[in-house]
Coordinates of C-alpha atoms in Angstrom, one line a residue:
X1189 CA 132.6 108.7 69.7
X1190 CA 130.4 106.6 72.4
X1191 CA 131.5 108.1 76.2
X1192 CA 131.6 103.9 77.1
X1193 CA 133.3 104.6 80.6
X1194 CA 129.6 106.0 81.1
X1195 CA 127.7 103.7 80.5
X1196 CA 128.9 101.0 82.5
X1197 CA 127.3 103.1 85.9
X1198 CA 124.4 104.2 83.8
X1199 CA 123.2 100.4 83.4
X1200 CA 123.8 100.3 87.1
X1201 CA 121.4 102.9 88.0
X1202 CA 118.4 100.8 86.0
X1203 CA 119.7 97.6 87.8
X1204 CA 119.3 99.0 90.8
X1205 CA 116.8 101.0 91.1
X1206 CA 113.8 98.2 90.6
X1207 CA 113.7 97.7 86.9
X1208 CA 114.0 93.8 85.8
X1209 CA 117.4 92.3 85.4
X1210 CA 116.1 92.1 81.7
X1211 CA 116.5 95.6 81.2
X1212 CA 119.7 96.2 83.6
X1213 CA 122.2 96.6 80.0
X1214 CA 122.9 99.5 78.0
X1215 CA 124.2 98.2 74.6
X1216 CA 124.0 101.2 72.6
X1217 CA 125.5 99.3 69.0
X1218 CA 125.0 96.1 69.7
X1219 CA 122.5 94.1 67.1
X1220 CA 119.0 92.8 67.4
X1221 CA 119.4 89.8 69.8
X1222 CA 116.9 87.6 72.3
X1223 CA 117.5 84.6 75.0
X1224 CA 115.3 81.7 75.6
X1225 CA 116.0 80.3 79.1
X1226 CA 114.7 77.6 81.0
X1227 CA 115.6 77.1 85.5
X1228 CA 114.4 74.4 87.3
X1229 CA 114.2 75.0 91.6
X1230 CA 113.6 72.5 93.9
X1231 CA 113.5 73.5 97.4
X1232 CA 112.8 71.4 100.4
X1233 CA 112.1 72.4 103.9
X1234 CA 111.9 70.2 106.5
X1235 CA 110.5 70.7 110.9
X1236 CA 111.1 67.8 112.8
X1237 CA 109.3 64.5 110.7
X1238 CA 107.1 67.0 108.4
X1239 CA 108.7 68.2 105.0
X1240 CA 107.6 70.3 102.4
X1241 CA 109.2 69.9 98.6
X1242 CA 108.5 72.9 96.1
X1243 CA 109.1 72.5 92.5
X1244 CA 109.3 75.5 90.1
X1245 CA 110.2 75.4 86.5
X1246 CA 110.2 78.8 84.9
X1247 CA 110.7 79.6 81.1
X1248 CA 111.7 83.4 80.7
X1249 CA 111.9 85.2 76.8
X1250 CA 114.4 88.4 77.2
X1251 CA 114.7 90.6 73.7
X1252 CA 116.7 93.8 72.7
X1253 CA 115.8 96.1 69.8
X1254 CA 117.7 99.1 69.0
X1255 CA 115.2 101.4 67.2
X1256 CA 118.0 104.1 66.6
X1257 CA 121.3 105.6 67.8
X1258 CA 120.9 106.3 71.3
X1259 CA 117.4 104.6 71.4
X1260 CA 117.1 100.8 72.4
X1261 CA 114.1 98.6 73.7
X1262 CA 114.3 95.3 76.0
X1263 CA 111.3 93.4 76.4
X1264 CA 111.0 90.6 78.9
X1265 CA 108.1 87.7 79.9
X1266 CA 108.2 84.6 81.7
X1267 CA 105.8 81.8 82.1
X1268 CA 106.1 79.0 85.1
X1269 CA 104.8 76.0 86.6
X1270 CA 104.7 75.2 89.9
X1271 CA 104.2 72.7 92.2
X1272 CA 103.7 72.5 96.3
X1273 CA 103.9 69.4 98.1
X1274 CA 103.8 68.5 101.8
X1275 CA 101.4 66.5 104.5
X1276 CA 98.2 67.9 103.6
X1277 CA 98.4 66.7 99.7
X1278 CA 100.0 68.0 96.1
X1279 CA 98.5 71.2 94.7
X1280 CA 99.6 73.2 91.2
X1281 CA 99.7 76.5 90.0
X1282 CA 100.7 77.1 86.4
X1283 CA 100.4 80.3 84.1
X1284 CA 102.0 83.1 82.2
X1285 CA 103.4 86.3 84.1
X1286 CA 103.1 90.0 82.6
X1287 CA 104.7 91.8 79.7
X1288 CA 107.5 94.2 80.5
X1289 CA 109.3 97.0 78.1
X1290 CA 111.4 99.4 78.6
X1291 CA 112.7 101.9 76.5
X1292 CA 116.2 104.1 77.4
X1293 CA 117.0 106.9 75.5
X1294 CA 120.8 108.5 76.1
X1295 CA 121.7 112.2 75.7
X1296 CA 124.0 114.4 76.3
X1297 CA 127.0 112.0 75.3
X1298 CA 125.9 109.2 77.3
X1299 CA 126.2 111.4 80.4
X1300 CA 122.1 110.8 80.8
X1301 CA 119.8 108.6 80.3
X1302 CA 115.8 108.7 80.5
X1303 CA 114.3 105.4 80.9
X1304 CA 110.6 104.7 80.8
X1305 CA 109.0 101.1 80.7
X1306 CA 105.8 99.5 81.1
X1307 CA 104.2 96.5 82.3
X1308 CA 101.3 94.6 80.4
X1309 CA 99.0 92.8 82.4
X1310 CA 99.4 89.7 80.4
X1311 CA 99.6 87.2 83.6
X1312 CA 97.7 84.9 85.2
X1313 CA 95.9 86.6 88.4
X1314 CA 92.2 86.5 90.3
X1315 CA 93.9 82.4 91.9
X1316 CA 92.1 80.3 93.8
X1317 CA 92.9 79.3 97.5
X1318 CA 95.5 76.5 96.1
X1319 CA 97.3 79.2 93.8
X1320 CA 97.3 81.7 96.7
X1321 CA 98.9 79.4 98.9
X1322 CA 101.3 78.1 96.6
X1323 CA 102.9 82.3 96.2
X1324 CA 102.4 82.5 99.9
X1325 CA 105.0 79.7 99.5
X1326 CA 106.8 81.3 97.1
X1327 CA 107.2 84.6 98.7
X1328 CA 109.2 83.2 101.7
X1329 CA 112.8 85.4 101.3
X1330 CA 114.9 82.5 102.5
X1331 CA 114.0 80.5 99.7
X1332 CA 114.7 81.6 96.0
X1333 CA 112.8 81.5 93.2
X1334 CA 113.2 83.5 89.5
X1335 CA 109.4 83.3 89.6
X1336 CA 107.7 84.6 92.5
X1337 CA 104.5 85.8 90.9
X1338 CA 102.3 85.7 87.9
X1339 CA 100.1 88.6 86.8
X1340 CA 99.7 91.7 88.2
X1341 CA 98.3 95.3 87.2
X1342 CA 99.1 97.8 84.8
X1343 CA 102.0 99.7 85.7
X1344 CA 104.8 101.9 84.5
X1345 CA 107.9 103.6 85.8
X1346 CA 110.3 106.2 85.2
X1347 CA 113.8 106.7 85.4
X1348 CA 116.2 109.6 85.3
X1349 CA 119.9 109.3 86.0
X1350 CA 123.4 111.0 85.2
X1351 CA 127.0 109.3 85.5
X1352 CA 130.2 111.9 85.1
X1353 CA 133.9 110.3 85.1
X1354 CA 136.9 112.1 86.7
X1355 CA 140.0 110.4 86.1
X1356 CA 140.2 107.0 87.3
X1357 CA 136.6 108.0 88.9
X1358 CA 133.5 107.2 87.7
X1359 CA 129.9 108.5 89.7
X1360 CA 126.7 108.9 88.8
X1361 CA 123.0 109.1 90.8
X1362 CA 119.0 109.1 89.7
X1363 CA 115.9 108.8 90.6
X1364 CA 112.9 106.7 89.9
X1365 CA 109.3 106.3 90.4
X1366 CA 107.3 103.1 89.8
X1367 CA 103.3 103.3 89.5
X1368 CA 101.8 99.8 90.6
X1369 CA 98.1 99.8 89.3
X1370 CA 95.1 97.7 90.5
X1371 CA 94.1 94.3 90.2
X1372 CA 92.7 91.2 91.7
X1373 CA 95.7 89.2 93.0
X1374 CA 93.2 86.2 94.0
X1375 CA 89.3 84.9 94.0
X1376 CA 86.8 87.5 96.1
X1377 CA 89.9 89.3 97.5
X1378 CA 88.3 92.8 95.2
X1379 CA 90.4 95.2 93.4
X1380 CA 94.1 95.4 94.9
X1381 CA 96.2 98.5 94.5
X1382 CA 100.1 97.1 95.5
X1383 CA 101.3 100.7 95.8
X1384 CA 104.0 102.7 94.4
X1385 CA 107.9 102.9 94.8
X1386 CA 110.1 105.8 94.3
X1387 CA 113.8 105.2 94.6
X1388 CA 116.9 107.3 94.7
X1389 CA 120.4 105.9 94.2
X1390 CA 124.0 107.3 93.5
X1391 CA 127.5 104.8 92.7
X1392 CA 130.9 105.1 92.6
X1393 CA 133.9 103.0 90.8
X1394 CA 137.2 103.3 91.4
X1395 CA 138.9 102.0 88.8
X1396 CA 142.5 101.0 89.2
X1397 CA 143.8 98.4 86.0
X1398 CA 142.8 95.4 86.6
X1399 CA 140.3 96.1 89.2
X1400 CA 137.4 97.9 89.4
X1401 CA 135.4 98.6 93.3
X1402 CA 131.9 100.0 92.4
X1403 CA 130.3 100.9 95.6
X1404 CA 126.2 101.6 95.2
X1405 CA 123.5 103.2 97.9
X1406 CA 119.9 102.3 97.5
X1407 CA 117.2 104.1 99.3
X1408 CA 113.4 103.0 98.2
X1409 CA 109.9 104.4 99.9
X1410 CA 106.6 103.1 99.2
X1411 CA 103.1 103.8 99.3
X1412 CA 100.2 102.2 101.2
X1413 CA 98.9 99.3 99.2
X1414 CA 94.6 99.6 99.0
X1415 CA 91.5 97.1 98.5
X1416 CA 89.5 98.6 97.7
X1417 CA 90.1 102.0 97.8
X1418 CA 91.2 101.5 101.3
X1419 CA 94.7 101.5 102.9
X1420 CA 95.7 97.8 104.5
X1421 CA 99.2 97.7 104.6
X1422 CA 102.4 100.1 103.8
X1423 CA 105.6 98.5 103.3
X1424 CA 108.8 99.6 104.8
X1425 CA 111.4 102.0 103.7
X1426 CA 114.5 100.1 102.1
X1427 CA 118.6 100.9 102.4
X1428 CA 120.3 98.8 100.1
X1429 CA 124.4 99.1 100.7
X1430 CA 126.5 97.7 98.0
X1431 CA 130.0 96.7 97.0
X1432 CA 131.2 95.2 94.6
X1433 CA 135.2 94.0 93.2
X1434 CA 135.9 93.0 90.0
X1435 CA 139.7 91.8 88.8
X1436 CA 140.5 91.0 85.5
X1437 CA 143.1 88.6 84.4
X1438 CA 143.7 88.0 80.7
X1439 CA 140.5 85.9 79.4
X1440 CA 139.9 85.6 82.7
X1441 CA 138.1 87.2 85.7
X1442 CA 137.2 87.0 89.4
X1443 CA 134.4 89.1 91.1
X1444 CA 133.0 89.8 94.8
X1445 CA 129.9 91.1 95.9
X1446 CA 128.5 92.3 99.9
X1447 CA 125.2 93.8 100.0
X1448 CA 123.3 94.6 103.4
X1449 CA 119.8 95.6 103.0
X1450 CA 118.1 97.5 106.1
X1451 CA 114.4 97.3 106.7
X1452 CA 112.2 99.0 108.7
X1453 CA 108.9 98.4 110.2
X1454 CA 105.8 97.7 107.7
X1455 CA 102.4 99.2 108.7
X1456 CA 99.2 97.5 108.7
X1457 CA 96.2 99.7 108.9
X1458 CA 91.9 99.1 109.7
X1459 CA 90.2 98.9 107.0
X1460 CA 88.1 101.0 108.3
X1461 CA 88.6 103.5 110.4
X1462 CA 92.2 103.9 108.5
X1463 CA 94.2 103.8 111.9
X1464 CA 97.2 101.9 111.9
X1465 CA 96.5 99.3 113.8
X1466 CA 100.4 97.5 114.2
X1467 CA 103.8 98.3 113.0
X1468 CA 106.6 95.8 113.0
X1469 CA 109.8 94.4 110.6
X1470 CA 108.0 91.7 108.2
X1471 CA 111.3 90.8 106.6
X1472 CA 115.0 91.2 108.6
X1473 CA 118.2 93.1 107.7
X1474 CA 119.7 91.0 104.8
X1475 CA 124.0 90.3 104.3
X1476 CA 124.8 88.4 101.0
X1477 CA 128.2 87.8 100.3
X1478 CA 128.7 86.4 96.7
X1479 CA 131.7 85.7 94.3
X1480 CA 132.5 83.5 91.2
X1481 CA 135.4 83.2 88.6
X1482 CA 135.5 82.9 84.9
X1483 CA 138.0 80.9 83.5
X1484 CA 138.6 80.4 79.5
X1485 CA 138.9 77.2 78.4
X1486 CA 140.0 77.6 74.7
X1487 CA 138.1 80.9 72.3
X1488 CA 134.9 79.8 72.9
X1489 CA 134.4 78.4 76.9
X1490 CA 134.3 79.5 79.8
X1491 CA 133.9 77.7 83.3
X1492 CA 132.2 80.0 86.1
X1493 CA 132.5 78.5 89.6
X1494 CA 130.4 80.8 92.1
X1495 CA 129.7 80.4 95.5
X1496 CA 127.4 82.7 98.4
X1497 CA 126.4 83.0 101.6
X1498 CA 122.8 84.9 102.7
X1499 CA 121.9 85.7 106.2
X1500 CA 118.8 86.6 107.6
X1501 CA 118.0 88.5 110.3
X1502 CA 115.0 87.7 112.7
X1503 CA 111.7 89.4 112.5
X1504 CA 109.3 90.7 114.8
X1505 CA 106.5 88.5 114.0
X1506 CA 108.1 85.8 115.5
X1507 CA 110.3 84.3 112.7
X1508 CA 113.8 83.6 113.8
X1509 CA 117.4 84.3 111.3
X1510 CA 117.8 81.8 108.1
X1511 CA 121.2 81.0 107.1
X1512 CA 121.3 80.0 103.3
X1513 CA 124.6 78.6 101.5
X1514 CA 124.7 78.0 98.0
X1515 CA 127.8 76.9 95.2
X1516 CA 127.9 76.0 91.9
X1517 CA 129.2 76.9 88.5
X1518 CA 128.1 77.8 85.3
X1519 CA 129.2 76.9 82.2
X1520 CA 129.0 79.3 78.7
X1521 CA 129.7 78.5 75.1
X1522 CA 130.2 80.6 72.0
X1523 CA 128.8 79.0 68.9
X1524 CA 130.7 82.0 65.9
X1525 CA 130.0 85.4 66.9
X1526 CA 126.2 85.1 67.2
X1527 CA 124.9 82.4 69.6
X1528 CA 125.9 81.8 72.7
X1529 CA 124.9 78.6 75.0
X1530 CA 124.7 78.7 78.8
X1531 CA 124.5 75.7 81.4
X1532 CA 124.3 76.1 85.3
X1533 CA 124.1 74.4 88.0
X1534 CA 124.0 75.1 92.0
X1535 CA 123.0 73.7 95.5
X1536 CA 121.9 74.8 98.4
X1537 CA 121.8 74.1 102.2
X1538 CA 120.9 76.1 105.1
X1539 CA 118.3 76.9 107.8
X1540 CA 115.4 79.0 108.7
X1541 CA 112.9 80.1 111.4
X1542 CA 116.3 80.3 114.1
X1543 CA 117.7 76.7 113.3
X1544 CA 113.5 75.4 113.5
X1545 CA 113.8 74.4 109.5
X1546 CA 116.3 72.3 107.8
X1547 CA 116.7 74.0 104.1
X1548 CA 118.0 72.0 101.0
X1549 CA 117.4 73.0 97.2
X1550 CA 118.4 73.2 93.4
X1551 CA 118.6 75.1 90.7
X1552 CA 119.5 74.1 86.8
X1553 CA 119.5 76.6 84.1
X1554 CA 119.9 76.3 80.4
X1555 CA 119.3 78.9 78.5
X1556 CA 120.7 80.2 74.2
X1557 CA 121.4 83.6 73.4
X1558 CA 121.2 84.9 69.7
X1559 CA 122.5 88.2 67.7
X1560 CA 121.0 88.8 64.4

């Protein structure tokens, strides 16, 4: 018999620990099955009488293959197209973004799991000065986007994590490393080695019928990224604080989630002579508080209202706090057993840059979901 109560935190540690949402669930039994899904983003950002409108429409393919008991592979790619638009004129970039697999293996009774995945360097990459502008765009962390890159290098990481319950209890911890290979991100820039990540993470749920508080500590370090060969920049170490409430109510539910991420200063380094050259916070502290319902409507609907709130902190490279509120609901349809339908919708309004930019954006998402 399957030790499910395990698995629930097991999936967790993959989630969080870097892997793609893709490959964030365990479904040891569960059929062959894949998702086609299509978002549309529109942001808008506006200083005084200049604005700038950003279009993305992205098109990710998520499978899952189980390969035998205890064995199961999820594959992911994405392909997007996107477009930039402000006073100095319109510019495009459009392409396909790398492979991803990942294979988990459980043992022991579903009391661990070794995960190991890979990604293909199937995307688009070596863009020219419009393409590197438009990610520069992209990149900003007040604005979001599914989408934020195309191709990169080869790479592959490695997980290893354990989950144990103890009456209502349920904990669990691992450890993973993710190799980042080189690559040439745009025109002339030469071969570009992002760095690596290793991450360690442990979680706790308390479980007490209906409600479940899962509370999850993140800490990342990374390596210095190279052209080259030599060392240009080394991104900061990452705490990622978690909680999370979950309340079950018949066919229905109600969830809410806090996270604070804590960043430190990133490095920059001569070329060189190798010395570091400056150290300061690229990207602030992050707080997102999040919730939705799901409410049945009849066997085969639900209705998923959802609202959050993102604050920002200020950097020190100048860049003031960003406020960012978004709400909207989703909407999810069961066609028999097998195929499943899903329709979204949300807005958003806020400000960045310490109250200097006026934020406004969209995001619709349809996507189908099939068993076979």
């Amino acid at each position: 018999m399957r030790n499910k109560a395990l698995l629930y935190i097991i999936c967790l540690l993959i989630a969080i620990g870097g892997v793609s949402p893709a490959f964030g669930q365990i479904r040891y039994g569960q059929p062959t099955a894949g998702q086609l899904k299509f978002t549309y983003s529109h942001w808008k950002i506006e200083n005084g009488d200049t604005a700038t409108t950003i279009d993305q429409m992205s098109f990710p393919v998520s499978g899952f293959l189980p390969l035998k008991d205890n064995l199961e592979m999820h594959l992911f790619f994405a392909g997007a197209t996107n477009n930039v638009d402000n006073d100095d004129g319109d510019i495009s970039l459009s392409g396909l973004g790398d492979m991803r697999l990942q294979v988990n293996q459980s043992l022991a009774n579903d009391q661990w799991l070794i995960s190991v995945g890979m990604n293909l360097p199937t995307g688009k990459k070596s863009l020219n000065p419009a393409g590197k502008q438009i990610l520069s765009v992209l990149s900003e962390n007040y604005l979001s986007f599914p989408v934020r890159r195309l191709g990169g290098g080869f790479g592959f990481n490695m997980l290893l994590a354990t989950a144990k319950a103890s009456g209502n209890t349920r904990y669990g911890g691992g450890i993973m490393y993710q190799f980042n290979g080189t690559y040439e991100p745009y025109e002339g820039t030469g071969d570009y080695n992002p760095g690596d990540m290793i991450s360690a993470n442990a979680g706790v749920d308390i479980i007490s019928d209906p409600t479940v508080v899962s509370v999850d500590v993140i800490y990342s370090l990374f390596t210095e990224d190279k052209i080259e060969g030599n060392k240009v920049f080394k991104q900061s170490p990452l705490l990622d604080l978690r909680l999370g409430v979950l309340r079950k109510m018949g066919s229905s539910s109600a969830s809410l989630r806090l996270r604070y991420a804590m960043r430190g200063d990133n490095k920059w380094y001569n070329s060189g002579s190798q010395e570091v050259i400056s150290s300061l916070q690229l990207f602030g502290n992050e707080f997102l508080l999040a919730g939705n319902a799901s409410f049945a409507v009849g066997e085969s609907c639900h209705v998923i209202p959802l609202a959050e709130l993102r604050l920002i902190s200020e950097n020190e490279m100048n860049l003031g706090g960003a406020s960012i509120f978004g709400f909207g609901s989703n909407f999810d349809y069961k066609f028999g057993k097998q195929t499943k339908l899903s329709l979204g919708g949300k807005l958003y309004t806020g400000s960045a840059d310490g109250g200097n930019y006026d934020l406004s954006g969209v995001q619709l998402t349809a996507g189908l979901t099939a068993s076979f």
